[in-house]
JSON list of C-alpha atoms in Angstrom, two decimals:
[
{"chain": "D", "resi": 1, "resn": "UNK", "atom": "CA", "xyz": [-16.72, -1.94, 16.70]},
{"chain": "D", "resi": 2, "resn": "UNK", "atom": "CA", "xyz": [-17.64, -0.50, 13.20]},
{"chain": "D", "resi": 3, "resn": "UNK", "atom": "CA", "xyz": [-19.47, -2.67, 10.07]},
{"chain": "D", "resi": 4, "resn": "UNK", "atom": "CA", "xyz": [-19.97, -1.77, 6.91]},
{"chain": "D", "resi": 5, "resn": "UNK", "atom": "CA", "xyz": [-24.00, -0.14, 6.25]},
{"chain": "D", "resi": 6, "resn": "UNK", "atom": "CA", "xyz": [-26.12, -2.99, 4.99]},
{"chain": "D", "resi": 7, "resn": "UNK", "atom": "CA", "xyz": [-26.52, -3.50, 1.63]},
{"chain": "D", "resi": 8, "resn": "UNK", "atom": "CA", "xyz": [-23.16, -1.41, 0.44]},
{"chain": "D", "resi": 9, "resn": "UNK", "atom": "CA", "xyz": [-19.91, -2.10, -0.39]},
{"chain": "D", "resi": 10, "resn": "UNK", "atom": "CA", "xyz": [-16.94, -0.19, 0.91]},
{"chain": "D", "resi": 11, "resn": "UNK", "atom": "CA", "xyz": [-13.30, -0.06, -0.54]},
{"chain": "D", "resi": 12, "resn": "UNK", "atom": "CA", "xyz": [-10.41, 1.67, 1.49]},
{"chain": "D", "resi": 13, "resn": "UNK", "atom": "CA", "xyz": [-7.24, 1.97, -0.42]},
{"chain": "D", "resi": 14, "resn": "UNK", "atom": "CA", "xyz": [-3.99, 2.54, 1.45]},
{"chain": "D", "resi": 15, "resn": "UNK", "atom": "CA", "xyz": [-0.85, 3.02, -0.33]},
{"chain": "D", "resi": 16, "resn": "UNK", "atom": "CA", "xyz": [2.62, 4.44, 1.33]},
{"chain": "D", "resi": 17, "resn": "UNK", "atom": "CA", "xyz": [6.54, 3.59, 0.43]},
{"chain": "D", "resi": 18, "resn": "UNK", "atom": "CA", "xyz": [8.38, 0.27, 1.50]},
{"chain": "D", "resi": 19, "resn": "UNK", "atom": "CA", "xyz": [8.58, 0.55, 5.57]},
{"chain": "D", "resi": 20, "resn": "UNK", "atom": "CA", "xyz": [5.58, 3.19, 6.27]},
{"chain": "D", "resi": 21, "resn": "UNK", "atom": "CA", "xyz": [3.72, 0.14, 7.63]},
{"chain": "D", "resi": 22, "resn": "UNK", "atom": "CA", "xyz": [0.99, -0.20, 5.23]},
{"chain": "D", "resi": 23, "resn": "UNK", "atom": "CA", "xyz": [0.72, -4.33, 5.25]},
{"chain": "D", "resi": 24, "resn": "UNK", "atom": "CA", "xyz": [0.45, -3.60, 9.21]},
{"chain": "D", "resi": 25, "resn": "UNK", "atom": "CA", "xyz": [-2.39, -1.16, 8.97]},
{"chain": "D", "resi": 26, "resn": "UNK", "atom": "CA", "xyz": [-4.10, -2.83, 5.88]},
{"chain": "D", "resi": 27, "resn": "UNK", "atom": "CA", "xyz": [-4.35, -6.08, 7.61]},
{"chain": "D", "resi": 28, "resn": "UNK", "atom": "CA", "xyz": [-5.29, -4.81, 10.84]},
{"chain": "D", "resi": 29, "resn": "UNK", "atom": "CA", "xyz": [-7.87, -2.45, 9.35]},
{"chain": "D", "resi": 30, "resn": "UNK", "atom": "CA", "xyz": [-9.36, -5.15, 7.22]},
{"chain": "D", "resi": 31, "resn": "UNK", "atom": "CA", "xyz": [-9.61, -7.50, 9.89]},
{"chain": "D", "resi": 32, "resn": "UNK", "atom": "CA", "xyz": [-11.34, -5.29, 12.08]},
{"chain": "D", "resi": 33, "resn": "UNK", "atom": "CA", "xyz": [-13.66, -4.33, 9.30]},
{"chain": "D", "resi": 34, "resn": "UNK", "atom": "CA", "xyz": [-14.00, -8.22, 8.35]},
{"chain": "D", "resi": 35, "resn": "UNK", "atom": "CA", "xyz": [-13.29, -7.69, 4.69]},
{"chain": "D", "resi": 36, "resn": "UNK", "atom": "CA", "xyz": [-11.00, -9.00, 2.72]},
{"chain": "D", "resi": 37, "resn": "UNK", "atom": "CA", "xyz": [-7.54, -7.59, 2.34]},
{"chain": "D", "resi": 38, "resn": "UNK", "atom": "CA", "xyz": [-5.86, -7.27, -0.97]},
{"chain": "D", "resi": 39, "resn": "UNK", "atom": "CA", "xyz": [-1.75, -6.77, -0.65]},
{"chain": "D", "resi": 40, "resn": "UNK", "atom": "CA", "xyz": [-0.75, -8.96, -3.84]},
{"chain": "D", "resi": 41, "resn": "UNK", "atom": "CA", "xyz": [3.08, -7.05, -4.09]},
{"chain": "D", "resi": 42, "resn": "UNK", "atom": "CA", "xyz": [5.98, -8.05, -5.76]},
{"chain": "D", "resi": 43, "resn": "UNK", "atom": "CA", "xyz": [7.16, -9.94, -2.76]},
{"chain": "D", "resi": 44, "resn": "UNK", "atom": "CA", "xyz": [4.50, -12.30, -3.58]},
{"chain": "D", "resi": 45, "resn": "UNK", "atom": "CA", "xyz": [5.28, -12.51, -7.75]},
{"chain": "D", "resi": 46, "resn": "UNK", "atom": "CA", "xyz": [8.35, -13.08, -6.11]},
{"chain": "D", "resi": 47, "resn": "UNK", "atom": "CA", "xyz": [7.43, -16.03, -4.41]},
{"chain": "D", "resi": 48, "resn": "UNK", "atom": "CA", "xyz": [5.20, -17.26, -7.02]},
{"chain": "D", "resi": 49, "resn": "UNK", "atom": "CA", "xyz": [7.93, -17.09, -9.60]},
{"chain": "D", "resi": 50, "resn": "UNK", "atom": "CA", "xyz": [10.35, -18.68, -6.97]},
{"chain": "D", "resi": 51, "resn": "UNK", "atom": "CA", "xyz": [12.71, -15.62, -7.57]},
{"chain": "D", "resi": 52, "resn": "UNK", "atom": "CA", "xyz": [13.74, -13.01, -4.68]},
{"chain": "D", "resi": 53, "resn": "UNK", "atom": "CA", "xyz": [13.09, -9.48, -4.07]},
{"chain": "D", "resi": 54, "resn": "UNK", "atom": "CA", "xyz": [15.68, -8.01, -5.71]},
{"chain": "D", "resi": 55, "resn": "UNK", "atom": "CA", "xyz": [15.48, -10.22, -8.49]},
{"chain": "D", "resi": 56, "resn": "UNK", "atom": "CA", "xyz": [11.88, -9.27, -8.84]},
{"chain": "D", "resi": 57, "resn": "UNK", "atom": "CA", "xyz": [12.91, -5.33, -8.59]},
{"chain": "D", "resi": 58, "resn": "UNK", "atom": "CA", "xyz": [15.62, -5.73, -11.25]},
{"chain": "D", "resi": 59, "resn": "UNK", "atom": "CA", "xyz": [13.67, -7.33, -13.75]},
{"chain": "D", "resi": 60, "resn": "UNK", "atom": "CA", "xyz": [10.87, -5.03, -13.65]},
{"chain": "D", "resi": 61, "resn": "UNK", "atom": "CA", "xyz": [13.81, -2.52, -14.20]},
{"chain": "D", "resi": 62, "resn": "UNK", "atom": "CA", "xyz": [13.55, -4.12, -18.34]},
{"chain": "D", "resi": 63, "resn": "UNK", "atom": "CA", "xyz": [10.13, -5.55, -17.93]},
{"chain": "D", "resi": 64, "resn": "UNK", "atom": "CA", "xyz": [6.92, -3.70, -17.54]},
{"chain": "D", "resi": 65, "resn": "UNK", "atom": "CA", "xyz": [4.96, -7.55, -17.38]},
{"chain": "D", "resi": 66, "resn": "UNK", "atom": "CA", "xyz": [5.72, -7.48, -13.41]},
{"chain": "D", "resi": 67, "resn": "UNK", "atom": "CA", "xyz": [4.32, -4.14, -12.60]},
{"chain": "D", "resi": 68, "resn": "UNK", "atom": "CA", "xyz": [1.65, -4.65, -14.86]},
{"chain": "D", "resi": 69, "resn": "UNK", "atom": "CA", "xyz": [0.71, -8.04, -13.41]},
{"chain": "D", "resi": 70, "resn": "UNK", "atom": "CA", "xyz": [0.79, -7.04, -10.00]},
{"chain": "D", "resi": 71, "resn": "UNK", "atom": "CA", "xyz": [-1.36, -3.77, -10.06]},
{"chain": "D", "resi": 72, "resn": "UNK", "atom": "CA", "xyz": [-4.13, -5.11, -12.74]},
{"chain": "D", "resi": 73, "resn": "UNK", "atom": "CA", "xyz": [-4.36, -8.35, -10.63]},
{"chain": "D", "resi": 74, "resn": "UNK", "atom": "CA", "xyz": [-4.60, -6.22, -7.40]},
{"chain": "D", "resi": 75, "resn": "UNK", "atom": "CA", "xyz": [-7.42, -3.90, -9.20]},
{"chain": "D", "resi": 76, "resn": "UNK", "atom": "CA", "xyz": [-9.54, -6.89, -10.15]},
{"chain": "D", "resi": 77, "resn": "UNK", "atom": "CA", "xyz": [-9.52, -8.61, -7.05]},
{"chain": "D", "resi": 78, "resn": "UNK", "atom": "CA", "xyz": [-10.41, -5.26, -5.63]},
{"chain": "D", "resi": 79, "resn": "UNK", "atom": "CA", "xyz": [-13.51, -4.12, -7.51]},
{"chain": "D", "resi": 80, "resn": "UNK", "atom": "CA", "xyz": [-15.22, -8.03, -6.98]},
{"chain": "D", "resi": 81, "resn": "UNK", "atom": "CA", "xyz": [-15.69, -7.00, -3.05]},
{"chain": "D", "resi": 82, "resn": "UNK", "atom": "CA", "xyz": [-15.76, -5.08, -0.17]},
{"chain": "D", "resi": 83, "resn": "UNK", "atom": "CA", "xyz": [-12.00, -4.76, 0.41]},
{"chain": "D", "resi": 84, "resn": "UNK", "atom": "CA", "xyz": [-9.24, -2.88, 1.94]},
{"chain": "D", "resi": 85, "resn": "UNK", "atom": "CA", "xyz": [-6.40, -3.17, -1.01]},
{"chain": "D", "resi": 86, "resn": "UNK", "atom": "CA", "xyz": [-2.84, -2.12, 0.41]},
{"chain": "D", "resi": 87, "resn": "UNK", "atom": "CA", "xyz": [-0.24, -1.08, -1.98]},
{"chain": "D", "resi": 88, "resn": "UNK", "atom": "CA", "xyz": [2.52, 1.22, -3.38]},
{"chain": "D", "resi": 89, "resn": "UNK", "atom": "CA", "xyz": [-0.29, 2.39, -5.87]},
{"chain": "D", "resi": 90, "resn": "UNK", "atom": "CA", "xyz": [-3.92, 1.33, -4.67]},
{"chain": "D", "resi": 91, "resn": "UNK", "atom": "CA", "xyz": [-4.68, 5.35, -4.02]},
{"chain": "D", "resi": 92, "resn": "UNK", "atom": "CA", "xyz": [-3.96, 5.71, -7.78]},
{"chain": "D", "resi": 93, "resn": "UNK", "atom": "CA", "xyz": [-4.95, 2.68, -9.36]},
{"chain": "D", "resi": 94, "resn": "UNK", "atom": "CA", "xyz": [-8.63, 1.49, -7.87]},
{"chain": "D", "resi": 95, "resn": "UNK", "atom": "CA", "xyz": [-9.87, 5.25, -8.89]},
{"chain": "D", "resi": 96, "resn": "UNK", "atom": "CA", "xyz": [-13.67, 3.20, -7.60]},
{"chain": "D", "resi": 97, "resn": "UNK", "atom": "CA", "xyz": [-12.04, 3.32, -3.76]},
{"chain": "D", "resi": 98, "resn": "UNK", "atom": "CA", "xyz": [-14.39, 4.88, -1.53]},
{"chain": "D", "resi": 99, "resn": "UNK", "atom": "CA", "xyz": [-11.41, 6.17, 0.75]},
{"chain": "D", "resi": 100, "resn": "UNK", "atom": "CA", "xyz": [-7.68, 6.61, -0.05]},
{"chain": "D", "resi": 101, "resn": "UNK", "atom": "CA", "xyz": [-5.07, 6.60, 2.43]},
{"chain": "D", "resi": 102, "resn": "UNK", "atom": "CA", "xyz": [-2.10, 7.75, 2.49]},
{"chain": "D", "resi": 103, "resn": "UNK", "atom": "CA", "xyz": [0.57, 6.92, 4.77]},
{"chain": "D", "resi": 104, "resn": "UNK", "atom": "CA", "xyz": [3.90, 8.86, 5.31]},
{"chain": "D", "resi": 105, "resn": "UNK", "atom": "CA", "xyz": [6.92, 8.06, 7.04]},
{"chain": "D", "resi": 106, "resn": "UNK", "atom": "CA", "xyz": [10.64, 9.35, 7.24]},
{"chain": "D", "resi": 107, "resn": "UNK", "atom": "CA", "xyz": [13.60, 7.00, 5.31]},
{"chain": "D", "resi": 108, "resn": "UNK", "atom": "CA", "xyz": [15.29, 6.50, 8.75]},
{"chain": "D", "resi": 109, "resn": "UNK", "atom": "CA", "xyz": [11.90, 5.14, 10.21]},
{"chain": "D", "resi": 110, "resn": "UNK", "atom": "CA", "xyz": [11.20, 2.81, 7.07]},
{"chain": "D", "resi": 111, "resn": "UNK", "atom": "CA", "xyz": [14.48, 1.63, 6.98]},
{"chain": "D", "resi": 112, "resn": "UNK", "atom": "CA", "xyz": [14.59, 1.01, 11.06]},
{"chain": "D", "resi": 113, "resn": "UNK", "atom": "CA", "xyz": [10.74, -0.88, 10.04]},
{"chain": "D", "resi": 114, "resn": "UNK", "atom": "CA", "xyz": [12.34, -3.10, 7.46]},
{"chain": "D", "resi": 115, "resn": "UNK", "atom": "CA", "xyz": [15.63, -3.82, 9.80]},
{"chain": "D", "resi": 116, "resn": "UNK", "atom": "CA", "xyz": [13.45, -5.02, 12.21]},
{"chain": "D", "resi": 117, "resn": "UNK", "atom": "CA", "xyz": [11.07, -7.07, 9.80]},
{"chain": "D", "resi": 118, "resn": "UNK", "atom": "CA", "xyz": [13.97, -8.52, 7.82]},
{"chain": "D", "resi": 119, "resn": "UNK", "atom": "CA", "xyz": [17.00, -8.24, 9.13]},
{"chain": "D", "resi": 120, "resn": "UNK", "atom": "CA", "xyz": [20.42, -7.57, 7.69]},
{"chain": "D", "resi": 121, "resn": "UNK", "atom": "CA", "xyz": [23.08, -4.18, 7.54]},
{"chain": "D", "resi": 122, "resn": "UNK", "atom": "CA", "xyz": [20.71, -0.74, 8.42]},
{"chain": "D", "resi": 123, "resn": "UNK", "atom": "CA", "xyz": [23.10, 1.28, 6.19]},
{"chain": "D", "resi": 124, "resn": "UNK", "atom": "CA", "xyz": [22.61, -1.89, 3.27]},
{"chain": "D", "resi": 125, "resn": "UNK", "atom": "CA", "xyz": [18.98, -1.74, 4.15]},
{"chain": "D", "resi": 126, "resn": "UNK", "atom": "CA", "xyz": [18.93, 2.14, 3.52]},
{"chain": "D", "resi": 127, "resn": "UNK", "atom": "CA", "xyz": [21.10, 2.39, 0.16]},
{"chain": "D", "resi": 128, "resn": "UNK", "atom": "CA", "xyz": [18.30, -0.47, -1.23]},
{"chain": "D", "resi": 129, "resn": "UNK", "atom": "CA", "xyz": [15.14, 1.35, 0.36]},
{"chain": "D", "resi": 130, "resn": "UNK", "atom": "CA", "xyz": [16.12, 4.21, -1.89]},
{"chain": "D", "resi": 131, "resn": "UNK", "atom": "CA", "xyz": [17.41, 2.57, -4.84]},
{"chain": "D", "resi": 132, "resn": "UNK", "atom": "CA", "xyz": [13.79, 1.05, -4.64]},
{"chain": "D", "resi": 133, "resn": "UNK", "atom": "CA", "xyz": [12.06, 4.03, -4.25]},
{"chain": "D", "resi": 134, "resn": "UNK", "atom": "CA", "xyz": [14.11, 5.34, -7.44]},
{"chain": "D", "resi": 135, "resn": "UNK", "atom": "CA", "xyz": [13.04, 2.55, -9.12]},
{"chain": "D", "resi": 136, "resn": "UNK", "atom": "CA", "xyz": [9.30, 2.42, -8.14]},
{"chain": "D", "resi": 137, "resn": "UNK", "atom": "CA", "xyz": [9.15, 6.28, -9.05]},
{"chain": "D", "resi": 138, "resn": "UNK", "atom": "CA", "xyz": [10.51, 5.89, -12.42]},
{"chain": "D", "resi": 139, "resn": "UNK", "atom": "CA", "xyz": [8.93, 2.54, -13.39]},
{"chain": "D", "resi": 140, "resn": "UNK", "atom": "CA", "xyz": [5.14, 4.34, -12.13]},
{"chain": "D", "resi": 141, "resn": "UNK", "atom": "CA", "xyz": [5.98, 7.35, -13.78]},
{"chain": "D", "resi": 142, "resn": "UNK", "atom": "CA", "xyz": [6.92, 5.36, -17.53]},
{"chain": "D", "resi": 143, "resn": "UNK", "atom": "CA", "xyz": [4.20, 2.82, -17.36]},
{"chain": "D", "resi": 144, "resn": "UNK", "atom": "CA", "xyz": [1.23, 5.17, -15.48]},
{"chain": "D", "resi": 145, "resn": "UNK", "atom": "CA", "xyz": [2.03, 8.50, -15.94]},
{"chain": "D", "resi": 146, "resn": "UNK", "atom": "CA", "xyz": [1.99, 8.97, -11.82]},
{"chain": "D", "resi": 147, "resn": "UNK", "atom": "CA", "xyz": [4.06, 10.49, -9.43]},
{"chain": "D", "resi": 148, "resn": "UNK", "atom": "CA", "xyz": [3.81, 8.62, -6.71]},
{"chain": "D", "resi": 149, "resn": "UNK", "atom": "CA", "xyz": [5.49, 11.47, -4.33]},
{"chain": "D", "resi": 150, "resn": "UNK", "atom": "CA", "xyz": [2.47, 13.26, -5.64]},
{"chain": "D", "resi": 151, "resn": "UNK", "atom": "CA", "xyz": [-0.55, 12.55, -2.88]},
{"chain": "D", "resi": 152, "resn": "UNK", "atom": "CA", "xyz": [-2.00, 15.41, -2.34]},
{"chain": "D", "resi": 153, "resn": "UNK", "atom": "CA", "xyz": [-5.53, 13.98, -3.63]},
{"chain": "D", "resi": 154, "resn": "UNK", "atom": "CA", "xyz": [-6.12, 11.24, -0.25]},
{"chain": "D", "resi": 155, "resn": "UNK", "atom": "CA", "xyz": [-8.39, 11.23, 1.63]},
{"chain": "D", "resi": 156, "resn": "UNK", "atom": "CA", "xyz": [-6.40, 11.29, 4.63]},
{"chain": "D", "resi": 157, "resn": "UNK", "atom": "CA", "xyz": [-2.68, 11.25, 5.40]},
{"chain": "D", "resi": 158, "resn": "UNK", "atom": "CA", "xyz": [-0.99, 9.96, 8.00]},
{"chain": "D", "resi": 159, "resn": "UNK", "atom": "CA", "xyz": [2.32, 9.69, 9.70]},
{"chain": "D", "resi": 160, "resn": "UNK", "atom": "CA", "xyz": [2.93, 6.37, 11.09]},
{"chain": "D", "resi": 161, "resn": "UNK", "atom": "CA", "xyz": [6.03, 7.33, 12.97]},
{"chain": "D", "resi": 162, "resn": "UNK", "atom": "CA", "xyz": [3.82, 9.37, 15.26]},
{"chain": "D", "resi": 163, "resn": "UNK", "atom": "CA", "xyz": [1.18, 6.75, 15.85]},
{"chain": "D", "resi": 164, "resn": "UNK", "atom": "CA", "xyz": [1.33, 2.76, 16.50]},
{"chain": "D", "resi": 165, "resn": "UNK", "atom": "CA", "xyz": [-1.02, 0.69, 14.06]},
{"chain": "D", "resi": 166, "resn": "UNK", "atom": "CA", "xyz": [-4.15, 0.34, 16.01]},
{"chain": "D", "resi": 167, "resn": "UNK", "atom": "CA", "xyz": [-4.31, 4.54, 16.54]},
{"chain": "D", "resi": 168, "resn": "UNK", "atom": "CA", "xyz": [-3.72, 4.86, 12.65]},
{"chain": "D", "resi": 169, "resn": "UNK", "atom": "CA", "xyz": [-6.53, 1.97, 12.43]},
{"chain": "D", "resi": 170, "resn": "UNK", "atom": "CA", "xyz": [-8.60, 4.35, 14.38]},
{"chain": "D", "resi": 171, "resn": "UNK", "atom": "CA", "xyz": [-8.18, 7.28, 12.43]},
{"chain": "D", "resi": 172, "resn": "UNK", "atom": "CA", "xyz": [-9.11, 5.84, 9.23]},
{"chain": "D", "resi": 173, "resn": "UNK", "atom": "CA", "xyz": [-12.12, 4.50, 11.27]},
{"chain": "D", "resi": 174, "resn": "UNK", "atom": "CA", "xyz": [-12.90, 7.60, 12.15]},
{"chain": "D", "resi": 175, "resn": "UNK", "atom": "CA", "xyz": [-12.81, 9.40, 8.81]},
{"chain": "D", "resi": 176, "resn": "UNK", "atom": "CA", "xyz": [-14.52, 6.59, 7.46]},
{"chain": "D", "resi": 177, "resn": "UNK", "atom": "CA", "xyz": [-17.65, 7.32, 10.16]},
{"chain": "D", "resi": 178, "resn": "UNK", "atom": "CA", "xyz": [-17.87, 10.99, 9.29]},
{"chain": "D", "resi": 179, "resn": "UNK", "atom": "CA", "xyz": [-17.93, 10.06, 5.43]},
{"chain": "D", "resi": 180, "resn": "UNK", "atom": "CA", "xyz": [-21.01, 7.59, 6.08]},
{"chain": "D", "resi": 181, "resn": "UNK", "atom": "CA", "xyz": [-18.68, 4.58, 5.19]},
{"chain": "D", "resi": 182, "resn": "UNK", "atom": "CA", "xyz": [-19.17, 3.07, 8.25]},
{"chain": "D", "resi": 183, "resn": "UNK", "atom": "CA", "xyz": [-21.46, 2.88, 11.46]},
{"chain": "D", "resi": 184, "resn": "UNK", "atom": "CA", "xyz": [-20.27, 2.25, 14.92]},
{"chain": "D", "resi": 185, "resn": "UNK", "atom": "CA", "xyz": [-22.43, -1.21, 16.89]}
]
């Protein structure tokens, strides 16, 4: 069991493309850590604004308001508390994150993830993985000035084809130790 040191905060970002299992990890790693999680994505504007994901996706194609509403929200909620914030950009955008994730996974992985989470045609589900990828590269890149196939800077990577949830729970765990982040009880 770890906890955070008494008296400090602690703030793990974890960011990774559509499929690389970083709601998985995020939840599981905040859990275990007892914090809150922060994954406020455009599947939930989505939802909010009763609209699907795709709709969501092509909007934001025209209309910086969706990006820009989901990664400021994210960011506040994030800085109030000890947190572990999951998304596409939380390694980028909470620069205050006290350890930044990475995780990496192959297209045919993600899109085998997502067939299994969603459903639906694995060739379909492959042609929109990287039409969203396009998308979320060029929409980050206008509006932030990012390259989000630019993470070099994490903390820590990790591939999450080569180790289930709990082991890459573990490893961030781990790193987290040896930084002082965390104690073992």
């Amino acid at each position: 069991m770890y906890r955070i040191p008494s008296g400090k905060e602690l703030r793990i970002a974890i960011s990774g493309k559509s499929g690389c299992g970083n709601t998985t990890v995020s939840t599981l790693l905040a859990k275990t850590l007892g914090v809150s999680l922060i994954n406020f994505t455009f599947r939930q504007l989505a939802a909010e604004k009763g609209m699907t994901l795709p709709q969501v996706i092509e909007a934001a194609k025209n209309d910086d308001s969706y990006d820009i509403t989901v990664d400021t929200r994210q960011v506040e909620l994030a800085k109030k508390e000890s947190c572990v914030l999951g998304s596409r950009l939380a390694i980028w955008m909470l620069k205050e994150a006290d350890l930044k994730v990475y995780l990496i996974a192959s297209d045919d992985t993600r899109a085998g993830r997502i067939l299994n989470r969603e459903g639906g045609d694995l060739e379909e589900i492959k042609r929109f993985t990287s039409m969203r990828d396009s998308e979320d590269s060029r929409r980050y890149m206008k509006l932030y000035s990012i390259d989000n196939n630019d993470y070099a800077f994490a903390d820590i990577k990790i591939d999450t084809a080569s180790n289930n949830p709990e082991q890459i729970v573990e490893l961030i765990l781990a790193e987290a130790e040896k930084r002082g982040l965390v104690e073992k009880f």
